[in-house]
XYZ file of C-alpha atoms in Angstrom:
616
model
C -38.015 9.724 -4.360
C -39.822 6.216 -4.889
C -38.874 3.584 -2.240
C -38.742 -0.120 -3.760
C -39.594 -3.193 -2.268
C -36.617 -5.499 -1.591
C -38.265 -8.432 -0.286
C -37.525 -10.843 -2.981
C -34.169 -9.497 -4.016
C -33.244 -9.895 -0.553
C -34.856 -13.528 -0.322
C -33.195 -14.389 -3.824
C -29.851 -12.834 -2.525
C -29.993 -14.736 1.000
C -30.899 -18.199 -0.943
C -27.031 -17.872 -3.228
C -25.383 -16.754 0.650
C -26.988 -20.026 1.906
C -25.513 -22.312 -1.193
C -22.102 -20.572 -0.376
C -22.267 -21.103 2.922
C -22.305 -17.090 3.548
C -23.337 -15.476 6.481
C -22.934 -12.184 5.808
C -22.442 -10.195 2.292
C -21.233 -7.005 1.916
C -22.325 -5.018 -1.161
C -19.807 -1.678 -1.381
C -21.095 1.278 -3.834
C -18.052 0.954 -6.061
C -17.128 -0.503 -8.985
C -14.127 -2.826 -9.516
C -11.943 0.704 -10.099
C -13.071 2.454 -6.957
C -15.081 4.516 -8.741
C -17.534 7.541 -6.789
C -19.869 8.016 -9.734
C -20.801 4.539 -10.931
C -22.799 3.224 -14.557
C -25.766 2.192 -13.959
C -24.234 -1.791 -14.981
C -22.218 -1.301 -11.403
C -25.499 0.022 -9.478
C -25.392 -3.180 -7.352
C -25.863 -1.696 -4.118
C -28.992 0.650 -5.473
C -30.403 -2.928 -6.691
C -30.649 -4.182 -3.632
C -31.396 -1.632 -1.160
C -33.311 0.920 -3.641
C -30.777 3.760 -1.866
C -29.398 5.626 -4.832
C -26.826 8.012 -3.495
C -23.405 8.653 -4.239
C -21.715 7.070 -0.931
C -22.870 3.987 1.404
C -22.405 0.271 1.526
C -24.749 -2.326 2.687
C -24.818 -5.656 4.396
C -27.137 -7.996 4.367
C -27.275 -11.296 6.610
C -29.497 -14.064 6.788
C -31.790 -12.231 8.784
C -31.032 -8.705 9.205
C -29.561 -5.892 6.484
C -28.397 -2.686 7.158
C -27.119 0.451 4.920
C -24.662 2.980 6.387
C -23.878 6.394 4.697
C -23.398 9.501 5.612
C -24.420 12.988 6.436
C -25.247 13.892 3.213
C -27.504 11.426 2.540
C -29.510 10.835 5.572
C -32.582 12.273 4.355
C -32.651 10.638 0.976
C -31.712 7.106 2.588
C -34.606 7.299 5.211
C -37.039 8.210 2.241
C -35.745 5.584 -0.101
C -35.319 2.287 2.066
C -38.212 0.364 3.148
C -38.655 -1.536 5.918
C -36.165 -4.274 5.403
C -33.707 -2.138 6.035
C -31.625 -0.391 8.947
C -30.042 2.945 7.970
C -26.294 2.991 9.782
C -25.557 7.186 9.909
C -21.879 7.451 10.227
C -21.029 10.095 12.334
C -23.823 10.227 13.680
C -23.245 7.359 17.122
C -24.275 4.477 14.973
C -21.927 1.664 14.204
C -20.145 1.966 10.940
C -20.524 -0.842 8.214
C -17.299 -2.632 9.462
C -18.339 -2.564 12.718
C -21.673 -3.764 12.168
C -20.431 -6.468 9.720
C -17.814 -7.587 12.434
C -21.014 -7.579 14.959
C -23.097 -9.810 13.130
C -19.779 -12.254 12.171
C -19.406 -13.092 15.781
C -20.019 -16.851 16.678
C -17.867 -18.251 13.465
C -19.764 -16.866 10.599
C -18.527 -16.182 7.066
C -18.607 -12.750 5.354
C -18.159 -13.013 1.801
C -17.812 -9.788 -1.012
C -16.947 -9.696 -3.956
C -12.941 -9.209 -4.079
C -12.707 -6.935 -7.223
C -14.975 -4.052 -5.239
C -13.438 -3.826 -2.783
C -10.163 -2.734 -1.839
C -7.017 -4.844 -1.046
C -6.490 -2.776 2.721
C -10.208 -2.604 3.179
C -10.254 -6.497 3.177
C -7.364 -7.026 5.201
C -8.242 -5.183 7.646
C -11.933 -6.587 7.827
C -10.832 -9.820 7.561
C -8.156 -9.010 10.987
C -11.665 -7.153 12.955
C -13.923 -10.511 12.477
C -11.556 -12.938 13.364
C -10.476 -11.101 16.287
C -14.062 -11.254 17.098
C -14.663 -14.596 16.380
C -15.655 -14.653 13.321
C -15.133 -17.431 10.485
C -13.267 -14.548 8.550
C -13.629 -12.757 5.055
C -13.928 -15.207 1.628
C -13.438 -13.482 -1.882
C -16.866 -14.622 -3.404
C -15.620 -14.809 -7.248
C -19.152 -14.463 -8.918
C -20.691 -11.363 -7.775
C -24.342 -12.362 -6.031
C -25.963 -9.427 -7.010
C -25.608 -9.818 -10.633
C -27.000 -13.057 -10.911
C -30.165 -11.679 -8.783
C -30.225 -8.787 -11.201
C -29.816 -11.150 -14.039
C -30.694 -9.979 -17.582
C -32.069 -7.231 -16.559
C -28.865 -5.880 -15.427
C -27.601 -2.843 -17.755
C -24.884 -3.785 -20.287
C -20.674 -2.723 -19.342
C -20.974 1.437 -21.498
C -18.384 0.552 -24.633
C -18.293 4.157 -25.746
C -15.341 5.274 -27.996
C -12.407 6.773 -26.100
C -10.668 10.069 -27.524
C -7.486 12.123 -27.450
C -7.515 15.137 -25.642
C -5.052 17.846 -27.135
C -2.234 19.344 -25.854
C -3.622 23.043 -26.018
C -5.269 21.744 -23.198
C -3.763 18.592 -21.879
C -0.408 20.904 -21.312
C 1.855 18.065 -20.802
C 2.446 15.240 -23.162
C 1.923 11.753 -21.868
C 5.558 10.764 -22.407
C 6.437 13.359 -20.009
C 3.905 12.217 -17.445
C 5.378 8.277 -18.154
C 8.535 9.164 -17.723
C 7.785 11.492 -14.331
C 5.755 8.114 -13.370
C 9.017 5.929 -13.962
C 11.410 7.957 -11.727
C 8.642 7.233 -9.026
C 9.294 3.715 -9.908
C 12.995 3.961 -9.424
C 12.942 5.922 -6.323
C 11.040 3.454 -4.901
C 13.035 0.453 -6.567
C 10.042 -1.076 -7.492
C 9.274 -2.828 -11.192
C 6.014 -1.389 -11.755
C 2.892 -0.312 -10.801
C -0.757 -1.492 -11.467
C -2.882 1.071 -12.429
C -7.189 0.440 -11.869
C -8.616 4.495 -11.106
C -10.140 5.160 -14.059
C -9.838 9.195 -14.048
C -5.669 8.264 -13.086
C -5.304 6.053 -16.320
C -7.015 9.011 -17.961
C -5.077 11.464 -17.069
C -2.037 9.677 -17.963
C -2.601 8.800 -21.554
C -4.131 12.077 -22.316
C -7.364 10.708 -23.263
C -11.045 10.792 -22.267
C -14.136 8.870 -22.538
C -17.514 8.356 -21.030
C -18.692 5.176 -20.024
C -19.216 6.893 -16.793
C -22.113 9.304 -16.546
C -20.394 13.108 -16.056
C -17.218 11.407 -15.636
C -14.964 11.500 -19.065
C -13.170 8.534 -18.227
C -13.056 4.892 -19.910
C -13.472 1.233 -18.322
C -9.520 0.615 -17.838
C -6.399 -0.890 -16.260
C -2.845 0.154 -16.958
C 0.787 -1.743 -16.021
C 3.629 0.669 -16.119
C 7.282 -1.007 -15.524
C 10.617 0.564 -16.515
C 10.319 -0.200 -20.347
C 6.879 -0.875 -20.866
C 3.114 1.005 -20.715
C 0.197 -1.739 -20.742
C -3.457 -0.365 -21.442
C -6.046 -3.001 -20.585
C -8.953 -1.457 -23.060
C -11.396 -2.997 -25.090
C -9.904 -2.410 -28.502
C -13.206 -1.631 -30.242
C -13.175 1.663 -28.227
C -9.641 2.332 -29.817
C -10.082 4.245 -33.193
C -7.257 5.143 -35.350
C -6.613 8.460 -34.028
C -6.098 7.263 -30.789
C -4.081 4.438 -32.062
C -1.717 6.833 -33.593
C -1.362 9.307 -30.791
C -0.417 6.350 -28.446
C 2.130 4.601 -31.408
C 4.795 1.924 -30.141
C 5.448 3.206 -26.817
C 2.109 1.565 -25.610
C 0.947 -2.137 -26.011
C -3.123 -1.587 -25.858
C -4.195 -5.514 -23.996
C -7.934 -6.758 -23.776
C -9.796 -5.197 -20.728
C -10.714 -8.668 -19.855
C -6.808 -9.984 -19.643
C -6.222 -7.769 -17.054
C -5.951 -10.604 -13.894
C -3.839 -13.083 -16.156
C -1.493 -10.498 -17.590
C -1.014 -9.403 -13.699
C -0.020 -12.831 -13.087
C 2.091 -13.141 -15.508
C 3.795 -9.828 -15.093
C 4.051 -11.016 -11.039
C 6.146 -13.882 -11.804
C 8.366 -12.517 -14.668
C 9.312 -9.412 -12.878
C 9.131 -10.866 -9.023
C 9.794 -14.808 -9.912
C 13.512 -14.041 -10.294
C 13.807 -13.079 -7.210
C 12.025 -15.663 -5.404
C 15.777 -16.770 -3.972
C 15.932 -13.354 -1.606
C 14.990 -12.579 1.172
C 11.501 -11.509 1.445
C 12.752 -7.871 2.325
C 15.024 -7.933 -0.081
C 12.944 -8.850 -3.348
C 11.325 -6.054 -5.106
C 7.562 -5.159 -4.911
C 5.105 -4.380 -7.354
C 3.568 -0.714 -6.288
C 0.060 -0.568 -6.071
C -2.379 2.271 -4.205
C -4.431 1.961 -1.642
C -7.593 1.658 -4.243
C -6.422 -1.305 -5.998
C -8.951 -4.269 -5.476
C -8.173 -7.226 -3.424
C -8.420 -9.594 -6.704
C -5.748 -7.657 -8.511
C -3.674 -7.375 -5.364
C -3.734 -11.233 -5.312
C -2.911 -11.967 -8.625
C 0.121 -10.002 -7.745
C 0.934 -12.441 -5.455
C -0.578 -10.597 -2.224
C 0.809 -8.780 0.313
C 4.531 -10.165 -0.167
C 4.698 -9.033 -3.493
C 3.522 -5.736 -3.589
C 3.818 -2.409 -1.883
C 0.642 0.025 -1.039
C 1.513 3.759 -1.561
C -0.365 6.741 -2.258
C -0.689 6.853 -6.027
C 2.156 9.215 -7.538
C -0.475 9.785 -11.026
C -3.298 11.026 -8.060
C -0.528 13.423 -7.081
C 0.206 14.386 -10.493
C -3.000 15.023 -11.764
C -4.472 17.157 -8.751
C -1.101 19.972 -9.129
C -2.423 21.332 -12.483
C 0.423 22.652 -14.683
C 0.166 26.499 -16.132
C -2.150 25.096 -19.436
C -4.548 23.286 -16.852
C -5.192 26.189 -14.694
C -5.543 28.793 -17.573
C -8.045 26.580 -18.719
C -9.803 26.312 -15.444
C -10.074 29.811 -15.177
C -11.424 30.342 -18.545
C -13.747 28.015 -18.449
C -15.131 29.367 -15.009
C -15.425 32.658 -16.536
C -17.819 31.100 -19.230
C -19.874 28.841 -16.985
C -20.258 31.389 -14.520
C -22.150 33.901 -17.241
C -24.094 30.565 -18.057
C -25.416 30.724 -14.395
C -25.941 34.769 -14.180
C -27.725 34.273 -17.554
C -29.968 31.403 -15.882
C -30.752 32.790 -12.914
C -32.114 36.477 -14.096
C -34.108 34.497 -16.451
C -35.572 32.014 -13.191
C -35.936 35.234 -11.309
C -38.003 37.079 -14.575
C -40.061 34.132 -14.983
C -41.283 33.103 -11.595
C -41.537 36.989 -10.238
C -42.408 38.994 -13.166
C -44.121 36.593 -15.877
C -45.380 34.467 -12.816
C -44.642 31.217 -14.682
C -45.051 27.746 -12.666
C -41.858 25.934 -13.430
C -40.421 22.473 -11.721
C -36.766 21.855 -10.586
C -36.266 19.862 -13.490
C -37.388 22.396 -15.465
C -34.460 24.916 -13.946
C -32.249 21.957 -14.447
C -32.691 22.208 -18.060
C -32.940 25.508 -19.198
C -29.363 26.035 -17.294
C -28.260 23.094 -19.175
C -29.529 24.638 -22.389
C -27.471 27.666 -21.350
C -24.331 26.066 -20.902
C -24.161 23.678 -23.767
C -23.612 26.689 -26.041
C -20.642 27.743 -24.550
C -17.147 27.321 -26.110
C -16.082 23.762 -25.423
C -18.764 22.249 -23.512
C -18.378 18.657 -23.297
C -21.677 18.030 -20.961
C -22.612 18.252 -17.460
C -20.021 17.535 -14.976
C -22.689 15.809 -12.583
C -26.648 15.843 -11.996
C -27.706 19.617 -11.123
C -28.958 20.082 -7.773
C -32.333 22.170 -8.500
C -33.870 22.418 -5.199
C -36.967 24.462 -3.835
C -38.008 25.082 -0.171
C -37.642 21.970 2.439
C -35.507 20.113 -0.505
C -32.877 22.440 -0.614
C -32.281 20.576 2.940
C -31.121 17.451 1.279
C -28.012 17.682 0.964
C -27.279 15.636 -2.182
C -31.246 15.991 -3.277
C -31.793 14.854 -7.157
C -35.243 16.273 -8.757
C -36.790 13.801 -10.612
C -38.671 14.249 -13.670
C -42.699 14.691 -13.524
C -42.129 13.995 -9.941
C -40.091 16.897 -8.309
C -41.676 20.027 -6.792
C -42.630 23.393 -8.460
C -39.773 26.244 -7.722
C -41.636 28.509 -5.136
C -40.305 31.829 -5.455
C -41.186 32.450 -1.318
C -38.870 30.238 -0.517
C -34.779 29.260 -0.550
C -33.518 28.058 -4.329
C -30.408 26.191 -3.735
C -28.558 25.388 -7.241
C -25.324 23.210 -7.050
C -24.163 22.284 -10.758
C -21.257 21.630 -12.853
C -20.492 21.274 -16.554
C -17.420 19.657 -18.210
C -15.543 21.554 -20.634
C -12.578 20.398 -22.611
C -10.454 23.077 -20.891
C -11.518 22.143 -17.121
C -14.419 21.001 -15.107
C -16.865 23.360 -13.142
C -18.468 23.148 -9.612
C -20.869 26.020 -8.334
C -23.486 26.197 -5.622
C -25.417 29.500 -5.330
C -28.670 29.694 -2.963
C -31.412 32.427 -3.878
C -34.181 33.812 -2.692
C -36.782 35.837 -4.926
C -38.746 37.492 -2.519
C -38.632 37.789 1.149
C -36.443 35.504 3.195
C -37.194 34.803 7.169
C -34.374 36.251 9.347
C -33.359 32.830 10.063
C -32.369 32.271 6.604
C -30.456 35.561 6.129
C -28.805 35.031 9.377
C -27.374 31.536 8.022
C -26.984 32.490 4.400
C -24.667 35.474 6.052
C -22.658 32.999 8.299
C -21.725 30.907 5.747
C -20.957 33.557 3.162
C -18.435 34.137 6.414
C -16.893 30.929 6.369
C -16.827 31.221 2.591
C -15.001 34.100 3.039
C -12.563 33.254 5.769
C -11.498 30.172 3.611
C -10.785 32.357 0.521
C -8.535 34.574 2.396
C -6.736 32.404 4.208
C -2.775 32.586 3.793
C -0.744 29.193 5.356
C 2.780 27.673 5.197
C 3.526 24.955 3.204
C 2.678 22.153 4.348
C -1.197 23.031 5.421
C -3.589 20.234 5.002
C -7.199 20.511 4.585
C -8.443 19.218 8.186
C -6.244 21.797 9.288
C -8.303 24.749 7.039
C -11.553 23.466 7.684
C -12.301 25.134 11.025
C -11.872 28.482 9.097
C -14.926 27.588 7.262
C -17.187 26.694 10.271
C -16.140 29.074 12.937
C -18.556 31.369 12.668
C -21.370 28.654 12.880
C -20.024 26.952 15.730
C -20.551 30.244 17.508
C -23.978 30.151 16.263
C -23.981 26.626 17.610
C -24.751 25.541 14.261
C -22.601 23.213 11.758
C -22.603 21.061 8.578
C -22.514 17.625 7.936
C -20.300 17.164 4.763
C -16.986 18.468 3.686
C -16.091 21.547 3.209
C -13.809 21.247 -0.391
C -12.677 18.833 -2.255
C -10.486 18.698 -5.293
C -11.688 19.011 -8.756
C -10.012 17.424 -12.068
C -9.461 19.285 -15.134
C -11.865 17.770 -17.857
C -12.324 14.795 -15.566
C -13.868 13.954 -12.090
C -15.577 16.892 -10.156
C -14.791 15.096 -7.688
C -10.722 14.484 -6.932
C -8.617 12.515 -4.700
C -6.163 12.990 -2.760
C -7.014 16.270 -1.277
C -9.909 17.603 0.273
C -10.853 20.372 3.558
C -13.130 18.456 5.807
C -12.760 16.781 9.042
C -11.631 13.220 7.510
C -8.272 12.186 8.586
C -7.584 11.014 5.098
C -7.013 14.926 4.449
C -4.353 14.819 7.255
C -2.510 12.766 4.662
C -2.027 15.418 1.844
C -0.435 19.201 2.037
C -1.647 21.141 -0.416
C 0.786 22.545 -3.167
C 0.710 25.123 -5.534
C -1.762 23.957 -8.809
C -4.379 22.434 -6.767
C -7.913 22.769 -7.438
C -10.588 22.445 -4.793
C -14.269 23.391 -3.430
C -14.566 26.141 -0.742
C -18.164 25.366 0.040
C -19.693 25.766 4.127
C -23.386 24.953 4.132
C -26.158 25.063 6.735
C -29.649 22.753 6.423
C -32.559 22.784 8.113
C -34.596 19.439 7.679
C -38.416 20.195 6.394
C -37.352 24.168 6.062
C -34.478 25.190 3.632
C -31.025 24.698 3.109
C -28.248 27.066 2.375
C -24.816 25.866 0.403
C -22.216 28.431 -1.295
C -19.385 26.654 -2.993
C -16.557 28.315 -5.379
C -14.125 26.304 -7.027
C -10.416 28.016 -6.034
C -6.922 27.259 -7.043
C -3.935 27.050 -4.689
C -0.927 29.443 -5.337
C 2.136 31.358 -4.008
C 1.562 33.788 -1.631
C 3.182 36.966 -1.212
C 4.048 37.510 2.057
C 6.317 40.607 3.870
C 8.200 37.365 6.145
C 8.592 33.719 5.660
C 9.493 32.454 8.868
C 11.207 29.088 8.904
C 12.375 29.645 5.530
C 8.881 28.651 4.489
C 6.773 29.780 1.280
C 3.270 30.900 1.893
C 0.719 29.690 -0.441
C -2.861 30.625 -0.643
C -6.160 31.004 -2.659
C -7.728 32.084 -5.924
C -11.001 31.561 -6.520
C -12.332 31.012 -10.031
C -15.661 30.903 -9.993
C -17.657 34.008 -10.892
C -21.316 34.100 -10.313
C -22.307 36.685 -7.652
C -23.497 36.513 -3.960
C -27.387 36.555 -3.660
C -27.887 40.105 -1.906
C -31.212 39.107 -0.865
C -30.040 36.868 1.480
C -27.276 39.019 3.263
C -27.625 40.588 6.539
C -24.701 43.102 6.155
C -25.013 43.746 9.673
C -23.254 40.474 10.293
C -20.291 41.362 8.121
C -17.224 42.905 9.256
C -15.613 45.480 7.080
C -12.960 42.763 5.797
C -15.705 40.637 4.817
C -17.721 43.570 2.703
C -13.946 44.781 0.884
C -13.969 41.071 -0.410
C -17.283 41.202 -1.057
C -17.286 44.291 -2.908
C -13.956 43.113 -4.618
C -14.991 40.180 -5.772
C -18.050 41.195 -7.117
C -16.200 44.028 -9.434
C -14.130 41.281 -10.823
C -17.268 39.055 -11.516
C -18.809 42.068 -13.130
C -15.596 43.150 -15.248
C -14.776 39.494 -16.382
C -18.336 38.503 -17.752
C -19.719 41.066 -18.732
C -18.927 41.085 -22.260
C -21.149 37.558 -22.414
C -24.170 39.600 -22.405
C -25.981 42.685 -24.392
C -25.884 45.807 -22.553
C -29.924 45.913 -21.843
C -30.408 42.306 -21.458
C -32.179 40.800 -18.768
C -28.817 39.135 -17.671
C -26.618 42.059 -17.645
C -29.392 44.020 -15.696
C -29.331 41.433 -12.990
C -25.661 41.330 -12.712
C -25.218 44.758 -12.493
C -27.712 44.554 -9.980
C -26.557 41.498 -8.126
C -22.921 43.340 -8.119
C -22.576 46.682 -6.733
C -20.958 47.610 -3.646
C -22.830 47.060 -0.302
């Protein structure tokens, strides 16, 4: 991981803060649609701080500038900033990026950001924390200061074409899902909603794209009223096909009109009622990702109403086509992995060849581009040897990442899209002989693994209630994690999917989880400098059967989909109770039975799953 010297972007940046009489400018990680996973045009906070992680925001003052992020990226943020910088760990007793903006805004200074990336609650309630603090307050800074540092050189907006995904695996039409979104709209008595998550807009249309790197989504806005469906696109994305599937019922709009059509939509739908009451007139629905600009041109906090998205809540319960297609495509992406990691164990033990985490990276990617459907990955692979396998969110880079040492921990976490669903696996190895240590933790969080899997709850559960199942038996150890431990996956879009999650963020307080959901089950342990250990199945919630339902209350509880085995190697079956080994055993007979037919009977991969899979 190179570092980069910011010294003149910062003395560029802090010379256009001066001009605008800025005192402090915050530069979030997302894009104007809240976006995780970012293209490289929207890399604004990389630019300046030369941190390229997933998660973090940084401020920069006149004198001082500081990047926050958290657990998972600690290592790679102290390895990638240089010296201009201080690294805030959340979490971790430092001041978080509000509260250090709010800090440095005392004495009647300005903070500026760019309204459209950031989000219409985040800036209210910044704005309310500096002037309580004496600060000058927050200013929408219209032109974005980091692209006029970055200047030509800045990549162009992705314009790739945008395509209709089926039915046979959409499994709803997108009538059905408008007209589900407009009984929302009349339950809440509201005229519309705005639209700006790119995966949600997605979703809703039943189309794909990929403007985003691993992301099969398409630079977007929507306006949905009682009537009317608005798709803010730029039309040369639009072929004919897609033209057609959409027909009359929706009015495709320049990506660029967005911000006037809002205002215009404001005062024809709200304008009438300008003569109520304020609590009275109807409000515009937005969520609670929608930018401050386009919450503004609505007419700001009078006019609209901030809710938790009703198309997030549709798209994470997957109906019966969605989840059949999850589980097939787990099947096939999970003899993808046995297949690549008999042939990593042949080459580096047997044929002694010297190959690089890249190098894995590939080969698997080789792999799982000729399965049925494969669209591409679903996000970088994490191909990690030794001390790197510590990093939580480590990326190899080519010609510069480290040779796979077969004495040492190989932690894997990769994904692939596939038109029927999106996959998510992390499998740690060892090839030879692990320390105790590592068996010991490898076992532990196999446990929590475990534990999670087979948990049965009411409904109702949320995933900070689930997510001491998954740690308990390393807080015993005294030992714990620093990321979450699940979070929802899309089906042929984001790996990564709001609004529900297991972790210990109060944000998944907020969400039960229902039937159809699809999510992570994946407890790690990391050692800084030494190894890291990570197992992570993708599982799908469902009805359980229970003997009682007290309170009148269905059960619900777990499948898991993924099906690549446990690494043997690194269990210490003394650890594991007899519960633990039936599930074990169990789950490695129905790995066995369901991909086995991917493979030759004397190949090298069915010899390793056979291997891999029998009873302990």
């Amino acid at each position: 991981m190179e570092r980069v010297d910011t010294t003149e972007r910062l003395r560029h940046l802090r010379q256009l803060m001066t001009e605008r009489k800025v005192d402090v400018y915050v530069v979030p990680s997302e894009d104007s649609h809240q976006s995780e996973y970012i293209a490289p045009c929207d890399a604004r906070r990389e630019f300046i701080c030369g941190f390229s992680g997933s998660a973090g925001c940084a401020v920069v003052t006149l004198e001082k500038a500081a990047l926050a992020t958290d657990g998972r990226y600690f290592n790679q943020a102290q390895k990638q900033l240089d010296s201009n910088w201080t690294l805030l760990k959340h979490g971790a007793g430092d001041p978080s990026w509000q509260e250090w903006t709010v800090d440095q805004s005392e004495g009647g200074k300005t903070v500026g950001v760019d309204p459209t990336v950031v989000t219409a609650a985040d800036a209210r309630k910044l704005h309310e924390k500096i002037a309580k603090k004496g600060g000058a307050g927050l200013v929408a800074i219209k032109e974005n200061l980091i692209d006029q540092i970055w200047g030509e050189a800045r990549p162009p907006r992705p314009s790739n074409p945008v395509k209709v995904l089926g039915l046979e695996f959409a499994g709803i039409t997108y009538d059905e899902k408008l007209e589900y979104l407009r009984k929302e709209l009349e339950k809440a008595k509201s005229p519309g909603i705005i639209l700006s998550m790119l995966d949600e807009i997605a979703w809703l249309f039943n189309l794909r794209g990929s403007d985003i790197p691993y992301n099969p989504v398409f630079y977007s806005y929507a306006i949905i009223t009682a009537s009317t469906a608005d798709l803010f696109v730029d039309s040369k994305k639009i072929s004919d096909a897609v033209r057609d599937h959409l027909a009359d019922a929706v009015t495709i709009r320049p990506y660029e009109s967005i911000f006037d059509e809002t205002r215009r939509f404001s005062q024809s739908l709200l304008g009438e009622s300008e003569e109520k009451p304020p609590s009275a007139r109807p409000r515009f629905l937005i969520s609670s990702t929608t930018s401050w600009a386009l919450s503004e041109a609505l007419g700001g906090e009078e006019k609209v109403e901030e809710v938790r998205s009703p198309v997030a809540h549709g798209k994470s319960v997957k109906n019966d086509v969605e989840i059949a297609g999850m589980k097939a495509c787990h099947i096939r992406d999970g003899a993808s992995l046995i297949e690549y990691f008999a042939w990593l164990e042949h080459e580096l033990c047997v044929k002694k060849t010297k190959l690089d985490e890249v190098q894995g990276a590939d080969k698997l990617e080789e792999i799982r581009s000729k399965k049925e459907h494969f669209m591409g990955l679903s996000f970088d692979t994490i191909s990690s040897t030794g001390p790197n396998a510590a990093i939580i969110h480590y990326k190899p880079e080519r010609n510069k990442c480290d040779t796979i040492d077969p004495a040492a921990v190989y932690l894997c976490d990769s994904g692939a899209q596939y038109l029927d669903g999106t996959t998510d696996t992390t499998r740690t190895l060892h090839f030879t002989q692990p320390t105790e240590m590592e068996r010991k933790a490898y076992t532990l969080v196999l446990k929590g693994n475990i534990a999670l899997d087979r948990a049965v709850f009411p409904r109702g559960t949320n995933g900070l209630s689930l997510d001491v199942l998954a740690r308990q038996f390393l807080w015993e150890e005294g030992l714990d994690y620093r990321h979450g431990t699940g979070h929802g996956v899309g089906s042929y879009l984001n790996v990564h999917e709001g609004p529900i999650g297991i972790g210990t963020r109060l944000q998944y307080a907020e969400t039960a989880l229902s039937p159809g959901n699809v999510l992570s089950d994946e407890p790690g342990y990391y050692e800084d400098g030494r190894f890291g250990i990570r197992i992570e199945n993708v599982v799908i919630v469902k009805e359980a059967k229970t003997t009682h339902q007290f309170g009148d209350l269905p059960y619900i509880c777990f499948e898991h989909a993924t099906m690549v085995p446990m690494c043997r190697n690194l269990i210490d079956e003394k650890l594991l109770t007899f519960v633990e080994k039936d599930w074990l055993n169990k789950y490695h007979a129905e790995v066995l039975e369901k991909t086995k037919d991917f493979f030759q009977p004397d190949s090298l991969a069915m010899k390793w799953l056979e291997r891999e899979t029998k009873p302990i």
